Amino acid sequence: MGGKFQEENADQEVKFALIHPALEWKNKENNIQKLMILNEKAASEGARIILNTEMAATGYSFAGSSEIAPLTEVIPGPTTERFGSIARKYHCYICIGLPEVDPGVGSLYNSAALIGPDGEVIGKYRKVFPAFKENLWARKGNLPILVAETEYGKLGVIICADAYSYKPPRIAALKGARLLLILANWPPHHHNPQDIWRARAVENGIYILVCNRTGKDKTMNYIFAESFIIDNKGKIITRMQSAEDTIIYGTVPLVKGTFISSADFILGQRQPELYGKISLDTFSQPVPEALLSLPEPKLFGVATVQFRPVAEKVEENRQKMLELIDRATAVAAQKGIELNLILFPELAATGAISDARKIQELAEEIPGAGTAVFTEKAGENNVYIVLGIVEKQGVDYFNTAVLIGAEGMLGKYRKVHLTSQDKTWACAGKEGFPTFDLPFGRVAILIGYDLIFPESVECLAKWGTDLLCVPSLWGDEKSKFIWEARITEQMHLAIANQWGDSGDYQSLGESLIYSYSSYPEKRIRRKSPAAGDMINILTLNSKSTREKRFLENIDYDIILGVTKREKIKT
């Protein structure tokens, strides 16, 4: 069984195999013998890249170092030698997970070995984010993110929960990886991270292979666990589960013999000079709220107003928004909710900009007459308002969102990451990612396409943001899943999207409020339909966003030191 990536410009392809096995807990020799049979079968059928699961040699659920220590080994070592014989015989690459010991200090690691066509280990990786009971025996990885040169281009290797942070895959892509291998050991009842894996593909423009397992471990049931094949647009090509040993085959497209990707395009739009806050360790302090001077946490009500502006009719759109503010306030009152903030879509005042020649008549200076109207309405309804406008400053124009209260304009954010349509008229914001303190918590703003770039989101999370407001004009159905994937950045999320056609642009609606909790089962979604003006209201609590955790044992120099289209050598 398998899947195939389709690319218009592909002129070749390379066959791969995911080994999805039923493993026996702690029965290392039986597991290795089974895996060798499966790996040789895959290699003999033409697979040139073979990926095995996390902790494939031993199974996963170990309660401490004394239980797993007898099963560990060095890398290179006996297991890699055995699989090396297959790689050498069939001229293929094999990646396998196993517990490793560093004999110099006695530390144990959840590791992966990448074996090349000569049968030798060409790379080793140690999991940087041990999960669950791994923390009872496995030390955090202390090696660079693995990126290895192959005859098909560079590929990266990470392990399972490492993908919960965008940083390991991002570093792999910045180091040149155009295919990412993820060894997984993820039972389906543990909040299947498929949208996280998909996000890692689309935000880096690379293909991802996720190899999971089946069977039962000491404490976990993997019968319904899935392996995935994901293309560089985040599309799931294949998802596979099986109660028995299974080999999943597929092909990755090549162009001129190397992995095809959209990584150069995506990575070339990054603005690393604005991402500095991601490297700050603000939440390891005893009282991060005091360090960051956060407002006292409170319950607060948020409304997203899904709205279809009339293209280029600024005054008509303003009047409609003023009516919708009154309606949102009334709906909240009927529901017994104290409404504190109302969020409108991107370019709500103008609609999408179809003709850049008209930008001068659509733009406004801020603060100005337009913001004054909403200041008055904010005072009447005792709410804060966030909306998208076209801002004029001198001869420059910006895709801007403003935060308005009864006291006037409290701040603005200029969109940093521009779409191709934005670039026909707008300058990119260069002021970074500001936050705003309101009586109920810390609020920040991004605009639509900014969500594709996880560094922008984490800048705000590291600065203690409780609520991320995202005015949007989002028309790409294939990438919209990334909205919900961003909840892993540990903030409440409110996205107000336009719907229907605006000029010659079609927007998808489905505005979203997504409450954050460190317990995924307690998160709440409020979602609008695809069409129609719609008001969603949800009560949130800023207290639930105050205990953030971040992956910090990372080389930030790579993420922050790469300018547009600059390449890093491994």
Coordinates of C-alpha atoms in Angstrom, one line a residue:
M1 CA 0.0 0.0 0.0
G2 CA 1.3 3.5 -0.5
G3 CA 1.0 7.0 -1.9
K4 CA 2.6 9.2 -4.5
F5 CA 3.4 12.9 -4.5
Q6 CA 2.4 14.7 -7.6
E7 CA 4.5 17.7 -8.9
E8 CA 4.2 19.4 -12.2
N9 CA 7.9 19.9 -12.7
A10 CA 9.0 16.5 -11.4
D11 CA 11.1 14.5 -13.9
Q12 CA 12.1 11.6 -11.7
E13 CA 11.1 10.0 -8.4
V14 CA 12.6 7.9 -5.6
K15 CA 10.8 5.1 -3.9
F16 CA 10.5 4.9 -0.1
A17 CA 9.1 2.5 2.5
L18 CA 7.7 3.1 5.9
I19 CA 8.0 0.0 8.1
H20 CA 4.8 -0.1 10.3
P21 CA 5.4 -3.1 12.6
A22 CA 3.8 -4.8 15.5
L23 CA 6.6 -4.7 18.1
E24 CA 7.1 -6.7 21.3
W25 CA 7.9 -4.7 24.4
K26 CA 11.4 -5.4 25.6
N27 CA 12.0 -8.3 23.2
K28 CA 14.8 -6.7 21.3
E29 CA 16.2 -9.7 19.4
N30 CA 12.8 -10.7 18.1
N31 CA 12.0 -7.1 17.1
I32 CA 15.3 -6.8 15.2
Q33 CA 14.9 -10.1 13.4
K34 CA 11.4 -9.1 12.3
L35 CA 12.5 -5.6 11.2
M36 CA 15.4 -7.0 9.2
I37 CA 13.0 -9.2 7.3
L38 CA 10.7 -6.2 6.6
N39 CA 13.5 -3.9 5.7
E40 CA 15.1 -6.4 3.3
K41 CA 11.7 -7.0 1.7
A42 CA 11.3 -3.2 1.2
A43 CA 14.8 -2.8 -0.2
S44 CA 14.4 -5.8 -2.5
E45 CA 11.2 -4.2 -3.9
G46 CA 13.1 -1.0 -4.8
A47 CA 12.7 1.2 -1.8
R48 CA 15.8 3.5 -1.6
I49 CA 14.8 5.3 1.6
I50 CA 13.5 3.1 4.4
L51 CA 12.1 4.6 7.6
N52 CA 11.5 2.6 10.8
T53 CA 9.6 3.7 13.9
E54 CA 10.8 5.3 17.1
M55 CA 12.3 2.9 19.6
A56 CA 11.8 0.1 16.9
A57 CA 14.4 -2.2 18.5
T58 CA 12.8 -2.4 21.9
G59 CA 9.3 -1.0 22.1
Y60 CA 8.6 2.2 24.0
S61 CA 7.1 2.1 27.5
F62 CA 9.9 1.9 30.0
A63 CA 9.4 3.1 33.6
G64 CA 13.1 3.9 34.4
S65 CA 16.7 3.5 33.4
S66 CA 17.1 0.2 35.2
E67 CA 14.4 -1.3 33.0
I68 CA 15.8 -0.1 29.7
A69 CA 19.6 0.1 30.4
P70 CA 20.3 -3.6 29.4
L71 CA 18.7 -2.9 26.0
T72 CA 20.7 0.1 25.1
E73 CA 23.8 0.2 22.9
V74 CA 26.2 2.6 21.3
I75 CA 25.7 4.1 17.8
P76 CA 27.3 2.9 15.6
G77 CA 26.9 -0.5 17.2
P78 CA 25.5 -4.1 16.8
T79 CA 22.1 -3.0 15.5
T80 CA 23.3 -0.5 13.0
E81 CA 25.8 -3.1 11.7
R82 CA 23.0 -5.6 11.1
F83 CA 20.9 -3.1 9.2
G84 CA 24.0 -1.7 7.5
S85 CA 24.4 -5.1 5.8
I86 CA 20.9 -4.6 4.1
A87 CA 21.7 -1.0 3.2
R88 CA 25.0 -2.1 1.6
K89 CA 23.4 -5.0 -0.3
Y90 CA 20.6 -2.9 -1.8
H91 CA 22.3 0.5 -2.0
C92 CA 19.7 2.2 0.1
Y93 CA 19.2 4.5 3.2
I94 CA 17.8 3.0 6.4
C95 CA 16.7 5.1 9.4
I96 CA 15.9 3.2 12.6
G97 CA 15.1 4.2 16.2
L98 CA 16.7 2.6 19.2
P99 CA 17.7 3.4 22.8
E100 CA 21.3 4.6 23.0
V101 CA 23.9 4.8 25.8
D102 CA 26.8 7.2 25.9
P103 CA 29.4 5.1 27.6
G104 CA 31.5 8.1 28.5
V105 CA 29.0 9.5 30.9
G106 CA 26.3 6.7 31.1
S107 CA 23.5 8.9 29.8
L108 CA 20.7 7.2 27.9
Y109 CA 18.9 8.7 24.9
N110 CA 15.9 8.0 22.6
S111 CA 17.9 8.0 19.4
A112 CA 17.8 7.4 15.7
A113 CA 20.5 6.2 13.3
L114 CA 20.7 7.0 9.6
I115 CA 22.6 4.4 7.6
G116 CA 23.9 5.1 4.1
P117 CA 24.3 2.9 1.0
D118 CA 27.8 1.8 2.1
G119 CA 26.3 0.3 5.3
E120 CA 27.9 2.9 7.6
V121 CA 26.1 5.3 9.9
I122 CA 26.0 8.7 8.2
G123 CA 24.1 10.5 11.0
K124 CA 22.8 10.1 14.5
Y125 CA 20.0 12.0 16.2
R126 CA 18.9 12.2 19.9
K127 CA 15.4 13.2 20.7
V128 CA 15.4 16.8 22.0
F129 CA 11.9 16.7 23.6
P130 CA 11.4 13.4 25.6
A131 CA 7.7 12.8 26.2
F132 CA 5.6 10.9 28.7
K133 CA 7.7 8.4 30.7
E134 CA 10.7 8.8 28.5
N135 CA 11.6 11.6 31.0
L136 CA 12.2 8.8 33.6
W137 CA 15.2 7.5 31.7
A138 CA 16.1 9.6 28.6
R139 CA 18.2 12.7 28.6
K140 CA 17.3 15.5 26.3
G141 CA 19.2 15.3 23.0
N142 CA 22.4 17.2 22.8
L143 CA 23.3 16.8 19.1
P144 CA 22.5 19.2 16.2
I145 CA 19.3 18.6 14.3
L146 CA 20.3 15.8 11.9
V147 CA 20.5 16.8 8.2
A148 CA 22.4 14.4 6.0
E149 CA 23.5 14.6 2.4
T150 CA 22.1 11.8 0.2
E151 CA 22.3 11.2 -3.5
Y152 CA 18.8 12.7 -3.8
G153 CA 19.6 15.9 -1.8
K154 CA 19.5 16.6 1.9
L155 CA 17.1 14.9 4.3
G156 CA 16.4 15.6 8.0
V157 CA 15.6 13.3 10.9
I158 CA 13.6 14.1 14.0
I159 CA 11.7 11.9 16.5
C160 CA 7.9 12.1 17.3
A161 CA 7.1 14.8 19.9
D162 CA 10.1 17.0 18.6
A163 CA 7.6 18.1 15.9
Y164 CA 5.4 19.7 18.5
S165 CA 7.8 22.6 18.3
Y166 CA 8.3 24.2 14.9
K167 CA 12.0 24.6 15.7
P168 CA 13.5 21.2 14.9
P169 CA 11.8 21.0 11.4
R170 CA 12.6 24.6 10.7
I171 CA 16.3 24.2 11.5
A172 CA 16.3 21.1 9.3
A173 CA 14.8 23.0 6.4
L174 CA 17.2 26.0 6.9
K175 CA 20.1 23.6 6.8
G176 CA 18.9 22.4 3.4
A177 CA 16.7 19.4 4.2
R178 CA 14.0 18.9 1.5
L179 CA 12.6 15.7 3.0
L180 CA 11.9 15.2 6.7
L181 CA 11.8 11.8 8.3
I182 CA 9.8 11.6 11.6
L183 CA 10.1 8.4 13.6
A184 CA 6.9 8.2 15.7
N185 CA 5.5 6.1 18.5
W186 CA 2.1 7.7 18.9
P187 CA -1.0 5.9 20.0
P188 CA -4.2 7.5 18.6
H189 CA -5.8 8.2 21.9
H190 CA -2.9 10.6 22.8
H191 CA -4.3 13.5 20.7
N192 CA -3.1 12.5 17.2
P193 CA -0.8 15.3 16.0
Q194 CA -1.5 14.9 12.3
D195 CA -2.2 18.6 11.9
I196 CA 1.0 19.5 13.6
W197 CA 2.9 17.3 11.2
R198 CA 1.0 18.8 8.3
A199 CA 1.9 22.3 9.6
R200 CA 5.6 21.4 9.7
A201 CA 5.3 20.4 6.0
V202 CA 3.5 23.6 4.8
E203 CA 5.5 26.1 6.9
N204 CA 8.7 24.7 5.5
G205 CA 7.6 23.7 2.0
I206 CA 9.0 20.1 2.4
Y207 CA 7.7 16.6 2.2
I208 CA 7.3 14.6 5.4
L209 CA 7.3 10.9 6.1
V210 CA 5.9 9.8 9.5
C211 CA 6.5 6.2 10.5
N212 CA 4.4 4.9 13.3
R213 CA 3.7 1.4 14.6
T214 CA 1.0 -1.1 15.5
G215 CA 0.6 -3.8 18.2
K216 CA 0.5 -3.4 22.0
D217 CA 3.2 -2.1 24.2
K218 CA 3.5 -2.5 28.0
T219 CA 1.1 0.3 28.7
M220 CA -0.1 1.5 25.2
N221 CA -2.3 0.2 22.4
Y222 CA -1.1 1.1 18.9
I223 CA -3.6 -1.0 16.9
F224 CA -5.2 2.1 15.4
A225 CA -2.0 4.2 15.2
E226 CA -1.3 5.8 11.8
S227 CA 1.7 6.4 9.6
F228 CA 1.5 9.4 7.3
I229 CA 2.8 10.6 3.9
I230 CA 2.5 14.4 3.6
D231 CA 3.4 16.6 0.7
N232 CA 5.0 20.0 0.8
K233 CA 1.5 21.7 0.8
G234 CA 0.5 19.9 3.9
K235 CA -1.8 17.5 2.0
I236 CA -2.0 14.0 3.4
I237 CA -1.2 11.7 0.5
T238 CA -1.5 8.5 2.6
R239 CA -2.6 7.7 6.1
M240 CA -2.3 4.0 7.1
Q241 CA -3.2 1.9 10.1
S242 CA -3.0 -1.9 10.4
A243 CA -3.3 -4.5 13.1
E244 CA -0.4 -6.4 11.5
D245 CA 3.1 -5.7 10.2
T246 CA 2.7 -3.5 7.1
I247 CA 5.1 -1.9 4.6
I248 CA 3.8 1.4 3.2
Y249 CA 5.4 2.3 -0.1
G250 CA 5.4 5.6 -1.9
T251 CA 7.5 7.9 -4.1
V252 CA 8.9 11.4 -3.6
P253 CA 9.3 13.5 -6.8
L254 CA 12.7 14.6 -7.9
V255 CA 13.8 17.4 -10.2
K256 CA 17.2 16.9 -11.8
G257 CA 17.8 14.1 -9.3
T258 CA 17.1 16.0 -6.1
F259 CA 14.0 16.3 -3.8
I260 CA 11.5 18.7 -5.1
S261 CA 10.1 21.3 -2.7
S262 CA 8.7 24.8 -2.2
A263 CA 11.2 25.5 0.7
D264 CA 13.1 28.2 -1.1
F265 CA 9.9 30.2 -1.7
I266 CA 8.6 29.8 1.8
L267 CA 11.9 30.3 3.6
G268 CA 12.7 33.3 1.4
Q269 CA 9.6 35.1 2.9
R270 CA 10.8 34.9 6.5
Q271 CA 11.9 38.1 8.3
P272 CA 14.4 36.7 10.8
E273 CA 15.5 40.2 11.8
L274 CA 12.1 40.6 13.5
Y275 CA 12.1 37.2 15.3
G276 CA 14.5 37.9 18.1
K277 CA 12.1 37.4 21.0
I278 CA 11.9 33.6 20.2
S279 CA 15.3 33.2 21.8
L280 CA 14.2 34.7 25.1
D281 CA 13.7 32.2 27.9
T282 CA 10.9 34.2 29.6
F283 CA 8.9 31.3 31.0
S284 CA 11.6 29.4 32.9
Q285 CA 11.5 32.0 35.7
P286 CA 9.7 31.3 39.0
V287 CA 7.1 34.0 38.3
P288 CA 7.0 34.8 34.6
E289 CA 3.9 37.0 35.1
A290 CA 5.9 39.3 37.3
L291 CA 8.9 39.3 34.9
L292 CA 6.7 40.1 31.9
S293 CA 4.5 42.6 33.9
L294 CA 1.3 40.8 32.7
P295 CA -2.1 42.1 33.6
E296 CA -4.1 40.4 36.3
P297 CA -5.7 37.3 34.7
K298 CA -9.5 37.5 34.3
L299 CA -12.5 36.0 32.4
F300 CA -13.3 38.0 29.3
G301 CA -15.6 37.7 26.3
V302 CA -14.5 37.8 22.7
A303 CA -16.5 38.0 19.5
T304 CA -15.4 37.3 16.0
V305 CA -17.5 39.1 13.4
Q306 CA -17.4 37.3 10.0
F307 CA -18.2 39.9 7.5
R308 CA -18.2 40.4 3.7
P309 CA -17.2 44.0 2.9
V310 CA -18.3 45.6 -0.3
A311 CA -15.2 46.1 -2.4
E312 CA -13.9 49.7 -2.4
K313 CA -16.9 51.0 -0.5
V314 CA -15.2 52.3 2.7
E315 CA -18.1 54.4 4.1
E316 CA -20.7 51.6 3.4
N317 CA -18.4 49.1 5.1
R318 CA -17.9 51.3 8.2
Q319 CA -21.6 51.7 8.7
K320 CA -22.2 48.0 8.4
M321 CA -19.4 47.3 11.0
L322 CA -20.9 49.8 13.4
E323 CA -24.3 47.9 13.1
L324 CA -22.5 44.6 13.7
I325 CA -20.8 46.0 16.8
D326 CA -24.2 46.8 18.2
R327 CA -25.5 43.4 17.2
A328 CA -22.6 41.6 18.8
T329 CA -23.1 43.5 22.0
A330 CA -26.8 42.7 22.0
V331 CA -26.2 39.0 21.4
A332 CA -23.6 38.8 24.2
A333 CA -26.1 40.5 26.6
Q334 CA -28.8 37.9 25.6
K335 CA -26.4 35.1 26.5
G336 CA -25.3 36.8 29.7
I337 CA -21.7 37.2 28.5
E338 CA -19.7 40.3 29.3
L339 CA -18.2 41.2 25.9
N340 CA -14.8 42.8 26.1
L341 CA -13.4 42.6 22.5
I342 CA -14.8 42.5 19.0
L343 CA -12.6 41.3 16.1
F344 CA -13.3 42.1 12.4
P345 CA -11.5 40.7 9.4
E346 CA -8.5 41.9 7.5
L347 CA -9.1 44.8 5.2
A348 CA -12.6 45.0 6.6
A349 CA -13.0 48.7 5.7
T350 CA -12.1 48.2 2.0
G351 CA -12.5 44.6 1.0
A352 CA -9.7 42.9 -0.9
I353 CA -7.6 45.3 -3.0
S354 CA -8.0 44.3 -6.6
D355 CA -6.8 47.4 -8.3
A356 CA -3.7 49.0 -6.7
R357 CA -4.3 52.2 -8.7
K358 CA -7.2 52.9 -6.4
I359 CA -5.2 52.5 -3.2
Q360 CA -4.8 56.2 -2.5
E361 CA -8.6 56.8 -2.3
L362 CA -9.1 53.8 -0.1
A363 CA -6.3 54.4 2.4
E364 CA -6.5 56.4 5.6
E365 CA -4.0 57.9 8.0
I366 CA -4.2 56.6 11.6
P367 CA -5.4 57.9 13.9
G368 CA -7.9 59.7 11.7
A369 CA -11.5 60.2 10.8
G370 CA -12.1 56.5 10.4
T371 CA -10.7 55.4 13.7
A372 CA -12.5 58.2 15.4
V373 CA -15.9 56.7 14.4
F374 CA -14.9 53.4 16.0
T375 CA -13.6 55.1 19.1
E376 CA -17.0 56.6 19.7
K377 CA -18.7 53.2 19.1
A378 CA -16.2 51.5 21.5
G379 CA -17.2 54.0 24.2
E380 CA -20.9 53.5 23.6
N381 CA -20.6 49.7 23.9
N382 CA -17.7 49.6 26.4
V383 CA -15.7 47.2 24.2
Y384 CA -12.4 47.1 22.5
I385 CA -12.4 46.7 18.7
V386 CA -9.8 45.2 16.3
L387 CA -10.3 45.7 12.5
G388 CA -8.2 45.7 9.3
I389 CA -7.7 48.8 7.2
V390 CA -5.4 50.2 4.5
E391 CA -3.1 52.6 6.2
K392 CA -1.3 55.5 4.6
Q393 CA 1.9 57.0 5.9
G394 CA 3.5 59.5 3.5
V395 CA 3.8 57.8 0.2
D396 CA 3.7 54.3 1.7
Y397 CA 0.7 52.0 2.3
F398 CA 0.3 49.2 4.8
N399 CA -2.0 46.3 5.4
T400 CA -2.8 47.3 9.0
A401 CA -4.9 46.2 11.9
V402 CA -5.8 48.7 14.6
L403 CA -6.8 48.2 18.3
I404 CA -9.4 50.8 19.4
G405 CA -10.9 51.5 22.8
A406 CA -13.1 54.2 24.3
E407 CA -9.9 56.2 24.9
G408 CA -8.9 56.2 21.2
M409 CA -6.5 54.1 19.1
L410 CA -4.4 52.0 21.5
G411 CA -2.1 50.5 18.9
K412 CA -1.6 49.1 15.5
Y413 CA 0.1 46.2 13.7
R414 CA 1.4 46.3 10.2
K415 CA 1.4 43.0 8.4
V416 CA 4.9 41.6 8.2
H417 CA 4.5 38.6 5.8
L418 CA 2.8 39.7 2.6
T419 CA 0.9 37.6 0.1
S420 CA 1.6 38.1 -3.6
Q421 CA -1.6 40.2 -3.8
D422 CA -0.5 42.3 -0.8
K423 CA 2.8 43.1 -2.6
T424 CA 1.0 44.8 -5.4
W425 CA 0.2 47.7 -3.1
A426 CA 1.5 47.3 0.4
C427 CA 4.8 47.7 2.2
A428 CA 5.8 45.1 4.7
G429 CA 5.7 46.1 8.4
K430 CA 9.1 46.5 9.9
E431 CA 8.2 47.3 13.5
G432 CA 7.9 43.7 14.7
F433 CA 5.2 42.1 16.7
P434 CA 3.8 44.4 19.4
T435 CA 1.6 43.4 22.3
F436 CA -1.1 45.4 24.1
D437 CA -2.1 45.2 27.7
L438 CA -5.9 45.4 28.4
P439 CA -7.7 45.1 31.7
F440 CA -8.2 41.3 31.2
G441 CA -4.9 40.3 29.7
R442 CA -2.2 40.8 27.1
V443 CA -3.4 40.9 23.5
A444 CA -1.5 40.7 20.2
I445 CA -2.4 41.0 16.5
L446 CA -1.2 39.1 13.5
I447 CA -2.9 39.3 10.0
G448 CA -3.9 36.3 8.0
Y449 CA -0.8 35.0 6.1
D450 CA 1.4 35.8 9.1
L451 CA 0.1 32.5 10.6
I452 CA 2.1 30.5 8.1
F453 CA 5.3 31.7 9.8
P454 CA 5.5 30.2 13.3
E455 CA 8.3 32.5 14.5
S456 CA 5.9 35.4 14.4
V457 CA 3.4 33.5 16.6
E458 CA 6.1 32.4 19.1
C459 CA 7.5 36.0 19.4
L460 CA 4.1 36.9 20.9
A461 CA 3.8 33.7 23.0
K462 CA 7.3 34.3 24.6
W463 CA 6.1 37.8 25.5
G464 CA 3.2 36.4 27.5
T465 CA 0.3 37.0 25.0
D466 CA -3.0 35.6 26.3
L467 CA -5.2 36.3 23.2
L468 CA -4.0 36.4 19.6
C469 CA -6.3 38.3 17.3
V470 CA -6.0 37.5 13.6
P471 CA -8.0 39.5 11.2
S472 CA -8.0 37.4 8.0
L473 CA -8.7 37.4 4.3
W474 CA -8.0 33.7 3.8
G475 CA -8.9 32.0 0.6
D476 CA -6.7 28.9 0.6
E477 CA -8.8 25.9 1.8
K478 CA -5.7 23.5 1.6
S479 CA -3.7 25.4 4.2
K480 CA -6.5 26.6 6.5
F481 CA -5.9 23.7 8.9
I482 CA -2.9 25.6 10.1
W483 CA -5.2 27.9 12.1
E484 CA -5.9 25.2 14.6
A485 CA -2.4 23.9 14.6
R486 CA -1.3 27.3 16.0
I487 CA -3.0 26.5 19.3
T488 CA 0.2 24.7 20.3
E489 CA 1.7 28.1 20.8
Q490 CA -0.3 28.3 24.0
M491 CA -2.5 31.3 23.5
H492 CA -6.2 31.8 23.0
L493 CA -6.8 32.3 19.2
A494 CA -9.5 34.4 17.6
I495 CA -9.6 34.6 13.7
A496 CA -12.2 36.7 11.9
N497 CA -12.2 35.9 8.3
Q498 CA -14.0 37.5 5.4
W499 CA -16.4 35.4 3.4
G500 CA -17.5 35.2 -0.2
D501 CA -16.1 37.3 -3.0
S502 CA -14.5 40.6 -2.4
G503 CA -13.5 42.2 -5.7
D504 CA -11.9 39.3 -7.6
Y505 CA -10.9 37.5 -4.4
Q506 CA -12.8 34.7 -2.8
S507 CA -12.5 34.2 1.0
L508 CA -13.5 31.1 2.9
G509 CA -15.3 32.3 6.1
E510 CA -15.3 29.8 8.9
S511 CA -14.1 32.3 11.5
L512 CA -12.8 30.7 14.6
I513 CA -12.4 31.2 18.3
Y514 CA -10.3 28.5 19.9
S515 CA -9.7 28.5 23.7
Y516 CA -6.3 27.3 24.9
S517 CA -5.8 24.8 27.7
S518 CA -2.8 22.7 28.6
Y519 CA -5.3 19.8 28.6
P520 CA -6.4 19.4 25.0
E521 CA -9.7 17.8 25.9
K522 CA -10.7 21.1 27.7
R523 CA -10.1 23.3 24.6
I524 CA -13.3 24.8 23.1
R525 CA -13.9 25.8 19.5
R526 CA -16.5 28.2 18.1
K527 CA -16.6 28.1 14.4
S528 CA -18.6 30.1 11.8
P529 CA -20.0 28.5 8.6
A530 CA -18.3 29.2 5.3
A531 CA -20.9 31.8 4.2
G532 CA -22.8 34.6 5.8
D533 CA -22.2 37.4 8.2
M534 CA -21.8 35.7 11.5
I535 CA -21.1 36.6 15.1
N536 CA -19.3 34.1 17.4
I537 CA -18.9 34.8 21.1
L538 CA -16.9 32.8 23.7
T539 CA -15.8 33.5 27.2
L540 CA -12.0 33.0 27.8
N541 CA -9.8 33.0 30.8
S542 CA -6.3 34.6 30.6
K543 CA -5.2 32.5 33.6
S544 CA -5.2 29.3 31.4
T545 CA -2.5 30.8 29.1
R546 CA 0.0 31.7 31.8
E547 CA 1.9 28.4 32.2
K548 CA 3.7 28.1 28.9
R549 CA 6.5 25.7 28.1
F550 CA 9.0 26.1 25.2
L551 CA 11.7 23.9 23.6
E552 CA 14.9 25.8 24.4
N553 CA 17.8 23.3 23.8
I554 CA 17.9 24.6 20.2
D555 CA 20.4 26.4 18.1
Y556 CA 18.7 29.8 17.7
D557 CA 21.6 31.1 15.7
I558 CA 20.4 29.0 12.7
I559 CA 16.8 30.3 13.0
L560 CA 17.8 33.9 13.6
G561 CA 20.9 34.1 11.5
V562 CA 19.6 33.2 8.1
T563 CA 18.7 36.0 5.9
K564 CA 16.4 35.7 2.8
R565 CA 17.5 33.0 0.4
E566 CA 20.8 32.5 2.2
K567 CA 21.8 28.8 2.5
I568 CA 23.4 27.1 5.5
K569 CA 26.0 24.4 5.1
T570 CA 25.8 21.4 7.4

